[in-house]
Each structure stands twice: as structure tokens, then as C-alpha cells.
mmCIF file of C-alpha atoms in Angstrom:
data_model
loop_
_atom_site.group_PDB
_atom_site.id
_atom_site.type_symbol
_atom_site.label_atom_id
_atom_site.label_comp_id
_atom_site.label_asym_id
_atom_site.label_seq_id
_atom_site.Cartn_x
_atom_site.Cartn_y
_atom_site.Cartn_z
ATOM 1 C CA UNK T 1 51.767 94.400 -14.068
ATOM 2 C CA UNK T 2 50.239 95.397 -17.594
ATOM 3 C CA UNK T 3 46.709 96.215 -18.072
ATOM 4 C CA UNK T 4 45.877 93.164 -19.755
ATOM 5 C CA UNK T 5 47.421 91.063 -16.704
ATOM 6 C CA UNK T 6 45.677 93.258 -14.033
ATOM 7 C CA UNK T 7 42.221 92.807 -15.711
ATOM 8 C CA UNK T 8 42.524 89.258 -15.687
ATOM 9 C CA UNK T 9 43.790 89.467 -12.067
ATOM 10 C CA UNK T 10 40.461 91.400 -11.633
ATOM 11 C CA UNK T 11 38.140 89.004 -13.126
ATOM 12 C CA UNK T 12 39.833 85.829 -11.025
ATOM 13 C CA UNK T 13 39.666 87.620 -7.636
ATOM 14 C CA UNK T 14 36.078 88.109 -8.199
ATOM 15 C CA UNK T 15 35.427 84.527 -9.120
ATOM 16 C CA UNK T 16 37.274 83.568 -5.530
ATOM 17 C CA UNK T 17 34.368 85.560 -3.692
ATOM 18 C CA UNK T 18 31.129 86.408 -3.565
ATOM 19 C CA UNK T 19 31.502 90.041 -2.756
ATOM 20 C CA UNK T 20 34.698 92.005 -3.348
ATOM 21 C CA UNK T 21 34.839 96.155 -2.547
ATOM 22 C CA UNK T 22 35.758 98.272 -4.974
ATOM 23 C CA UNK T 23 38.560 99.245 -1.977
ATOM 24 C CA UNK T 24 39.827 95.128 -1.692
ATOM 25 C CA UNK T 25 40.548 95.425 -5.513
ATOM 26 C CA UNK T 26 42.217 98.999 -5.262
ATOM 27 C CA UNK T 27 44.683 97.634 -2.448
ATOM 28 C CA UNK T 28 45.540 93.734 -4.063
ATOM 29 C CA UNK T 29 46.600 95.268 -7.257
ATOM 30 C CA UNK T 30 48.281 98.621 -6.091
ATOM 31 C CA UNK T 31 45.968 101.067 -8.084
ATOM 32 C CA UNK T 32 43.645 103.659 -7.438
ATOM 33 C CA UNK T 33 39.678 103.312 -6.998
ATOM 34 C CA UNK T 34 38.982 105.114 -9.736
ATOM 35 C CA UNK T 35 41.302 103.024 -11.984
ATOM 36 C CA UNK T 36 39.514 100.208 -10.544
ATOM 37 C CA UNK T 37 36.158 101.609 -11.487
ATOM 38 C CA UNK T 38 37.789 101.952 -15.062
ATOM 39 C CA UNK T 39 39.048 98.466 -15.526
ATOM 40 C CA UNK T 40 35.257 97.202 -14.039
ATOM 41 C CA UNK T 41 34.370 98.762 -17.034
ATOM 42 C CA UNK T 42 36.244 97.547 -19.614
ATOM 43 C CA UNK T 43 35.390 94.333 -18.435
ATOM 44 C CA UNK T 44 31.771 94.421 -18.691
ATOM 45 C CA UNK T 45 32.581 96.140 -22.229
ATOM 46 C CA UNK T 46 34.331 92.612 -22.799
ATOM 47 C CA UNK T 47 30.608 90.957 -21.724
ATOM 48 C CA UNK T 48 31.488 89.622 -18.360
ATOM 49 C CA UNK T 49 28.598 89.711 -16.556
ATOM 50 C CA UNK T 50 29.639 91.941 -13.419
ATOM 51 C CA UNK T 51 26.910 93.725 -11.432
ATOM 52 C CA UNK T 52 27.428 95.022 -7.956
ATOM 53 C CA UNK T 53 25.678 94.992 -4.495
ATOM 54 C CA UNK T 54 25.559 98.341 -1.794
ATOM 55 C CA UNK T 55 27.294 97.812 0.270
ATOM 56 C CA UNK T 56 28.670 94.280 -0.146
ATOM 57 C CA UNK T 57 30.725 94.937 -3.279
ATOM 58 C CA UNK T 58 30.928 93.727 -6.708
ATOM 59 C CA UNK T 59 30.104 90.353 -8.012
ATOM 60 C CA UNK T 60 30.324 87.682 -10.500
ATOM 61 C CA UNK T 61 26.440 86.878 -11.747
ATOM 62 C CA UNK T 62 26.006 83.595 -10.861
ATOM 63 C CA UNK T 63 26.519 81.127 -13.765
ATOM 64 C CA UNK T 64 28.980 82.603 -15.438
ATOM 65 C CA UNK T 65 32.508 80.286 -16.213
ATOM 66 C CA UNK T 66 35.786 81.692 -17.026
ATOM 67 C CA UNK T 67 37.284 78.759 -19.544
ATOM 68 C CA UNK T 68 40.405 76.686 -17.858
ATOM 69 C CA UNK T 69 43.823 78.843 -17.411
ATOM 70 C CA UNK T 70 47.222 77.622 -17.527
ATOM 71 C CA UNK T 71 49.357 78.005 -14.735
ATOM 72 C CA UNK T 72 53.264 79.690 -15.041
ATOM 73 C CA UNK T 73 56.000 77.767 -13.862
ATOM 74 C CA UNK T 74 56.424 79.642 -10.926
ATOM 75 C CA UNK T 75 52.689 79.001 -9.975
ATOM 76 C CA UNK T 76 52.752 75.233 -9.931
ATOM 77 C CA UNK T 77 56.424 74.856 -8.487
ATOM 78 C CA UNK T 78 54.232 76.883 -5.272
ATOM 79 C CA UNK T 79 51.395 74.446 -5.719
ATOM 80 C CA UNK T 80 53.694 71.372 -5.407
ATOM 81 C CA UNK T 81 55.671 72.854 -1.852
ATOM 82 C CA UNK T 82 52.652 73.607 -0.569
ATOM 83 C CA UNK T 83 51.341 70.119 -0.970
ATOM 84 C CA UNK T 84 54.222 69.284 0.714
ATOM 85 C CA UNK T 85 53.464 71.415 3.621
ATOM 86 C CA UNK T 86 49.739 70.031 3.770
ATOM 87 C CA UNK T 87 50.878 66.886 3.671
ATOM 88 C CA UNK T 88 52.739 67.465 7.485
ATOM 89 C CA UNK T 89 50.636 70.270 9.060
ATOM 90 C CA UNK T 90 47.041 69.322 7.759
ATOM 91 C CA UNK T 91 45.496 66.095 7.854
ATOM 92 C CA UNK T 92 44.865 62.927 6.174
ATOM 93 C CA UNK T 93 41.052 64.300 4.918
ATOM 94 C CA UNK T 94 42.900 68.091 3.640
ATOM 95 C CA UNK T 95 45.699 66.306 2.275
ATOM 96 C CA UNK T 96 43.573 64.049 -0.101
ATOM 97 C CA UNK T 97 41.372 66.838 -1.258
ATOM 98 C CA UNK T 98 44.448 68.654 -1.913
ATOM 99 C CA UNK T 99 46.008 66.009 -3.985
ATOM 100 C CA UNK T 100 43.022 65.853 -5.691
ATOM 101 C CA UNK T 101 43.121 69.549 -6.671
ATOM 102 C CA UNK T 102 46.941 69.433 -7.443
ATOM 103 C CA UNK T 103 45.675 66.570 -9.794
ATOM 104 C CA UNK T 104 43.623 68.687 -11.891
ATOM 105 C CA UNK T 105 45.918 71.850 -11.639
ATOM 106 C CA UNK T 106 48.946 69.414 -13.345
ATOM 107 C CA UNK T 107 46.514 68.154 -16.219
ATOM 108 C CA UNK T 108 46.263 71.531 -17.350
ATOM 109 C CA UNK T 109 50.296 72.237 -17.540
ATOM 110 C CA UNK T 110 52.403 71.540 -20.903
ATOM 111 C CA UNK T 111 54.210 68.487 -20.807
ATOM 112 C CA UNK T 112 57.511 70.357 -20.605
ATOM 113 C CA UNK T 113 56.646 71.725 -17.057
ATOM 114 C CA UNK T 114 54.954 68.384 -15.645
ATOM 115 C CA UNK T 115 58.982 66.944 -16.528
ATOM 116 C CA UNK T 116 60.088 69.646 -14.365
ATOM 117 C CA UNK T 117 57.587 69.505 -11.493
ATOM 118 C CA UNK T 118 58.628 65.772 -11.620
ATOM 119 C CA UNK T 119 61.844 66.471 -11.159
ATOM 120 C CA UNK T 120 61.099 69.389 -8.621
ATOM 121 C CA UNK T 121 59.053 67.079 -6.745
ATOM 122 C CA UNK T 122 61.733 64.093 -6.012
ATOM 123 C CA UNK T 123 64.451 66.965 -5.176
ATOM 124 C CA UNK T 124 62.063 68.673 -2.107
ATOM 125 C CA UNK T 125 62.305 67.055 0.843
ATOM 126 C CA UNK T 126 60.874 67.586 4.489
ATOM 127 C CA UNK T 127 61.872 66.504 7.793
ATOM 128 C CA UNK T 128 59.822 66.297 11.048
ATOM 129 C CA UNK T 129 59.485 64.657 14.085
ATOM 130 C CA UNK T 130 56.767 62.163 13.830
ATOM 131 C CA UNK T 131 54.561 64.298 16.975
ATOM 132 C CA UNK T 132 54.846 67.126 14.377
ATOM 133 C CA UNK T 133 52.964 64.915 11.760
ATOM 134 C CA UNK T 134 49.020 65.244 11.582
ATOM 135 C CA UNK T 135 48.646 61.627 10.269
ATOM 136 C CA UNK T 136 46.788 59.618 13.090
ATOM 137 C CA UNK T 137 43.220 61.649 12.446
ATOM 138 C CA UNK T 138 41.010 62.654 9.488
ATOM 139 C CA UNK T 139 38.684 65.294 10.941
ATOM 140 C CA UNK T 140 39.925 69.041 9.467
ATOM 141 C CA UNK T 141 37.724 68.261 6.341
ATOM 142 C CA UNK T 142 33.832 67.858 8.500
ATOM 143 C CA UNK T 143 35.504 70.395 10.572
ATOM 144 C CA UNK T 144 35.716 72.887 8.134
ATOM 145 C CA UNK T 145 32.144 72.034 6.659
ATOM 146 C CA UNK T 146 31.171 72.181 10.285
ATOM 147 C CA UNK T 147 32.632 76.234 10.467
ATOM 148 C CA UNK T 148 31.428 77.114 6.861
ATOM 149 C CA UNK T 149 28.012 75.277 7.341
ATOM 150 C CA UNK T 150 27.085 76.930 10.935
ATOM 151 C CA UNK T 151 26.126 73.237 11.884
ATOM 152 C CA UNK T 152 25.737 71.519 14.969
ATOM 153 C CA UNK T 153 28.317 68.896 15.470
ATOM 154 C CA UNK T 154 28.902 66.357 18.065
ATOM 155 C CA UNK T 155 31.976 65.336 18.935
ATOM 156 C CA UNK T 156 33.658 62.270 20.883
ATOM 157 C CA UNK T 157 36.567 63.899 22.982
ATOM 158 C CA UNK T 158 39.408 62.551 24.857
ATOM 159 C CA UNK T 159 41.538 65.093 27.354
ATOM 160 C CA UNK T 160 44.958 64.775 28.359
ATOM 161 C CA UNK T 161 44.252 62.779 31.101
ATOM 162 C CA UNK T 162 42.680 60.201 28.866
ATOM 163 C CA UNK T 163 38.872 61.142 29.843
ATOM 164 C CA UNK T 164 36.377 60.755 26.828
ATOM 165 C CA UNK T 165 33.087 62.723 26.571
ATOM 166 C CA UNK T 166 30.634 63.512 24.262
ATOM 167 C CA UNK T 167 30.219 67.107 23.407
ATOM 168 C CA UNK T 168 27.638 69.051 21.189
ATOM 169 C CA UNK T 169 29.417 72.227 20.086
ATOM 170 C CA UNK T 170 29.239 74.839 17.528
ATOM 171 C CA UNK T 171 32.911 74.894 15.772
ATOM 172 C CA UNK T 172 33.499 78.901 15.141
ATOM 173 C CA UNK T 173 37.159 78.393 13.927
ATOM 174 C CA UNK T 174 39.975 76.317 14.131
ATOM 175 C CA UNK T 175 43.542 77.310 15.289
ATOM 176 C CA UNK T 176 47.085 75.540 14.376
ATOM 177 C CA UNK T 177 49.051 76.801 17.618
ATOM 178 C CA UNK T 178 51.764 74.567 19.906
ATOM 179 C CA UNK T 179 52.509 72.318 16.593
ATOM 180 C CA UNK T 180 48.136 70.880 16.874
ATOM 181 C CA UNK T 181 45.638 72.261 15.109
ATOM 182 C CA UNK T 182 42.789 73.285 18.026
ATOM 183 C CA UNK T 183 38.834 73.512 17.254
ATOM 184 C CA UNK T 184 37.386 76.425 18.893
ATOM 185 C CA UNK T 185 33.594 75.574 19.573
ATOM 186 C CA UNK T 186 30.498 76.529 21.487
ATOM 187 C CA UNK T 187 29.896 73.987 24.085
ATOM 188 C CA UNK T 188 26.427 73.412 25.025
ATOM 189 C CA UNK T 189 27.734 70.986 28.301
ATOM 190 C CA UNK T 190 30.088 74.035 29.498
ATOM 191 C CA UNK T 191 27.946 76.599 27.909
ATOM 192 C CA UNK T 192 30.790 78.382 26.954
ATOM 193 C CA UNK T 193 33.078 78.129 24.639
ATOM 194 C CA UNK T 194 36.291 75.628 24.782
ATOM 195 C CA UNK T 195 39.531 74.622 22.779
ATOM 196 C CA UNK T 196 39.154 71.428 21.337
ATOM 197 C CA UNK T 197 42.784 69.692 20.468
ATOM 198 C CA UNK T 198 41.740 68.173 17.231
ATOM 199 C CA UNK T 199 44.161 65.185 17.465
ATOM 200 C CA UNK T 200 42.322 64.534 20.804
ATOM 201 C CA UNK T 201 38.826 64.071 19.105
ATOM 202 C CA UNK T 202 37.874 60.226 18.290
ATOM 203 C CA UNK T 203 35.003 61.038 15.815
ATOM 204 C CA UNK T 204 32.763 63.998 14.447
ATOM 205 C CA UNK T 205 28.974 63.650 13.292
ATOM 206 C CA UNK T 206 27.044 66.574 11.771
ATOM 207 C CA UNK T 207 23.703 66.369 13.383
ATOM 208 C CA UNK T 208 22.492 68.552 10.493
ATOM 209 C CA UNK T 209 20.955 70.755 12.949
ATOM 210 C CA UNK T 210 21.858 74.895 12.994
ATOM 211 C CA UNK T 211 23.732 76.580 15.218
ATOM 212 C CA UNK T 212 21.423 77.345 18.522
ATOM 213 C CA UNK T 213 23.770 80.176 19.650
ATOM 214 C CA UNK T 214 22.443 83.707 18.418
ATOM 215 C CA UNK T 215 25.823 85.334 17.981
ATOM 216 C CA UNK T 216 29.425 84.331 18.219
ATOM 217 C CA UNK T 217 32.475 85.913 18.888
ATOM 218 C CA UNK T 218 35.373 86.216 15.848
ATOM 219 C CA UNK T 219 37.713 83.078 16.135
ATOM 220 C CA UNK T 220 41.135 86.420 15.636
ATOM 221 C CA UNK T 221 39.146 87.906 19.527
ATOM 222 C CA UNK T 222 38.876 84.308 20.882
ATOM 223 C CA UNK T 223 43.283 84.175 19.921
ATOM 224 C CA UNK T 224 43.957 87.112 22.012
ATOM 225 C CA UNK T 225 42.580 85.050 24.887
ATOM 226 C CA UNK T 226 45.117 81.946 24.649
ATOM 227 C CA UNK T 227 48.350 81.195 27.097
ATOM 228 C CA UNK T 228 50.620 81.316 24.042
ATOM 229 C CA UNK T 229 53.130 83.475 22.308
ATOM 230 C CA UNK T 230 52.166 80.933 18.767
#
């Protein structure tokens, strides 16, 4: 990767997050930290507004737009697969918000590569069985709000013996293990936490309340703990 490429790498990765170590840039791009503190440089030189924030990193000041970017060939043909794979391991709410996306990524392309994302797009196929298909519920969307949010949710929940309940829970991550995607909440009825098959829940309401819980264990510990080889 040339300079020129690697500073504009630079400048997107910072607009992804709110905080990125001078160590996070050093290892995406394969260069030292002292290049890095070079090319931080030479972008402020440029007039991007970068500042940075002991110990959290540097940052992006808020306000501050880079102008729409094309997209390489290469770039959208991964785009369109992956909408494929959404479209069969997400769920109806991702799916639409990724279509949406994909939407405004493909009015940006020259016409030459929408013809050939056309015709990449009616020569990709994917076959599943229909219990591999995350069609029947729309919840991943409030679910991720839910996470992001740290808001108090209640659900509606049905088991696998068919026994609903109401739950108020505190969603700390969610999980796509056994073909399902699985919700992995606080529950204030157990008072303790629980896996939540997300096919299994009827319907989701933010209460708009905060999380009561002080501290939470990391979804990655609460994996170790599961009766599955993924």
C-alpha cells in the first residue's frame, strides 16, 4: 500500500470510531508507531481536524465530513455477497437496513460497475434449508439498539416446551451459535443472566429505562460458558 492509500486508510478508520490507539493503527496497516505518528501528521498538515485523548486514542473532532468515496470493484462485488449472507443468517429488520445501505453504496458506483454487479448479482446463488433461514422474526435491529443503548427491555418469551413469559432483561450481547442467533441478557425474574433464543421471542419493547445492573460481564467470558463446540 502507497502512502497516499495508507493515509486515506488512516483518515477512514478514524471516522469508523470514536477512539482509535496510536497501536490499533500501527497493527491494521502493518507499520510502525512512529510512522503512524508521522502520517497523523501529515494529515493534520492537510487540515483534518485530528486531536487526541490520553489514554483513549486519537479522534476525529466532531463535525467534521470526509466528501462521498467511490468504491473499487472488488469492494462492492463483497458488499453484494454479503447481502446475500444477511439476507439468510440475519433477520428481516438487519436485512432491510442493509439493503438500504447497499442502496446508497451502488448510487455512488459508475454505471459500468452497477452492469456488472447486476450481472454478479443474478449469477450468486444460495441454498439453505428453510430452519436455517432467519425469516419468521424481526427483532436483531431493537436488539442491537437494546446492547448499544444499555436499555431496559422487556421481552415476551416462548421456551421449547411452548411456555411464554414475560421477562425484563438487560441484553449484553447477542450470539449466532447452533444455526439461531441467541440474546444473552440480565434477567431480573432469574436474577441472573440467561440465553434468550431470539427466534423464540414474540415481541421486544424498550421501556426506555437504564440498565439497573452495576456491572456486567463481557458477552466473549459469558461464550466460554456454553455446551457447544460453535
Amino acid at each position: 500500500m502507497n502512502r497516499i492509500d495508507r493515509l486515506f486508510g488512516i483518515l477512514l478508520l478514524l471516522q469508523t470510531k470514536k477512539y482509535v490507539t496510536a497501536d490499533k493503527i500501527s497493527d491494521q496497516f502493518q507499520i510502525s508507531v512512529r510512522t503512524v505518528y508521522r502520517d497523523i501528521k501529515a494529515l493534520l498538515e492537510q487540515g483534518i481536524p485530528i486531536s487526541f485523548e490520553q489514554p483513549k486514542g486519537y479522534f476525529i473532532v466532531q463535525g467534521y465530513f470526509l466528501p462521498p468515496v467511490s468504491f473499487s470493484q472488488d469492494e462492492a462485488n463483497a458488499l453484494l455477497i454479503m447481502e446475500r449472507l444477511v439476507s439468510r443468517f440475519a433477520d428481516k429488520s438487519i436485512f432491510t437496513n442493509y439493503t438500504t445501505a447497499l442502496n446508497k453504496v451502488k448510487a455512488v458506483l459508475k454505471h459500468s460497475q452497477k452492469e456488472k454487479l447486476e450481472l454478479l448479482n443474478e449469477s450468486i446463488k444460495f441454498q439453505l434449508n428453510h430452519e436455517m433461514v432467519n425469516d419468521e422474526f424481526d427483532h436483531l435491529a431493537n436488539l442491537q439498539n437494546a446492547i448499544s443503548g444499555r436499555c431496559l427491555i422487556e421481552i415476551d418469551y416462548q421456551n421449547n416446551n411452548s411456555e411464554s413469559s414475560k421477562r425484563e432483561v438487560e441484553a449484553i450481547g447477542l450470539i449466532f451459535y447452533a444455526y439461531n442467533w441467541h440474546l444473552i441478557a440480565w434477567c431480573h425474574l432469574r436474577n441472573d443472566y440467561r440465553d434468550f433464543r431470539v427466534s423464540r421471542i414474540v415481541k421486544v419493547r424498550n421501556l426506555e429505562l437504564p440498565f439497573r445492573k452495576k456491572d456486567h460481564m463481557p458477552v466473549s467470558d459469558y461464550m466460554k460458558m456454553l455446551p457447544v463446540d460453535y
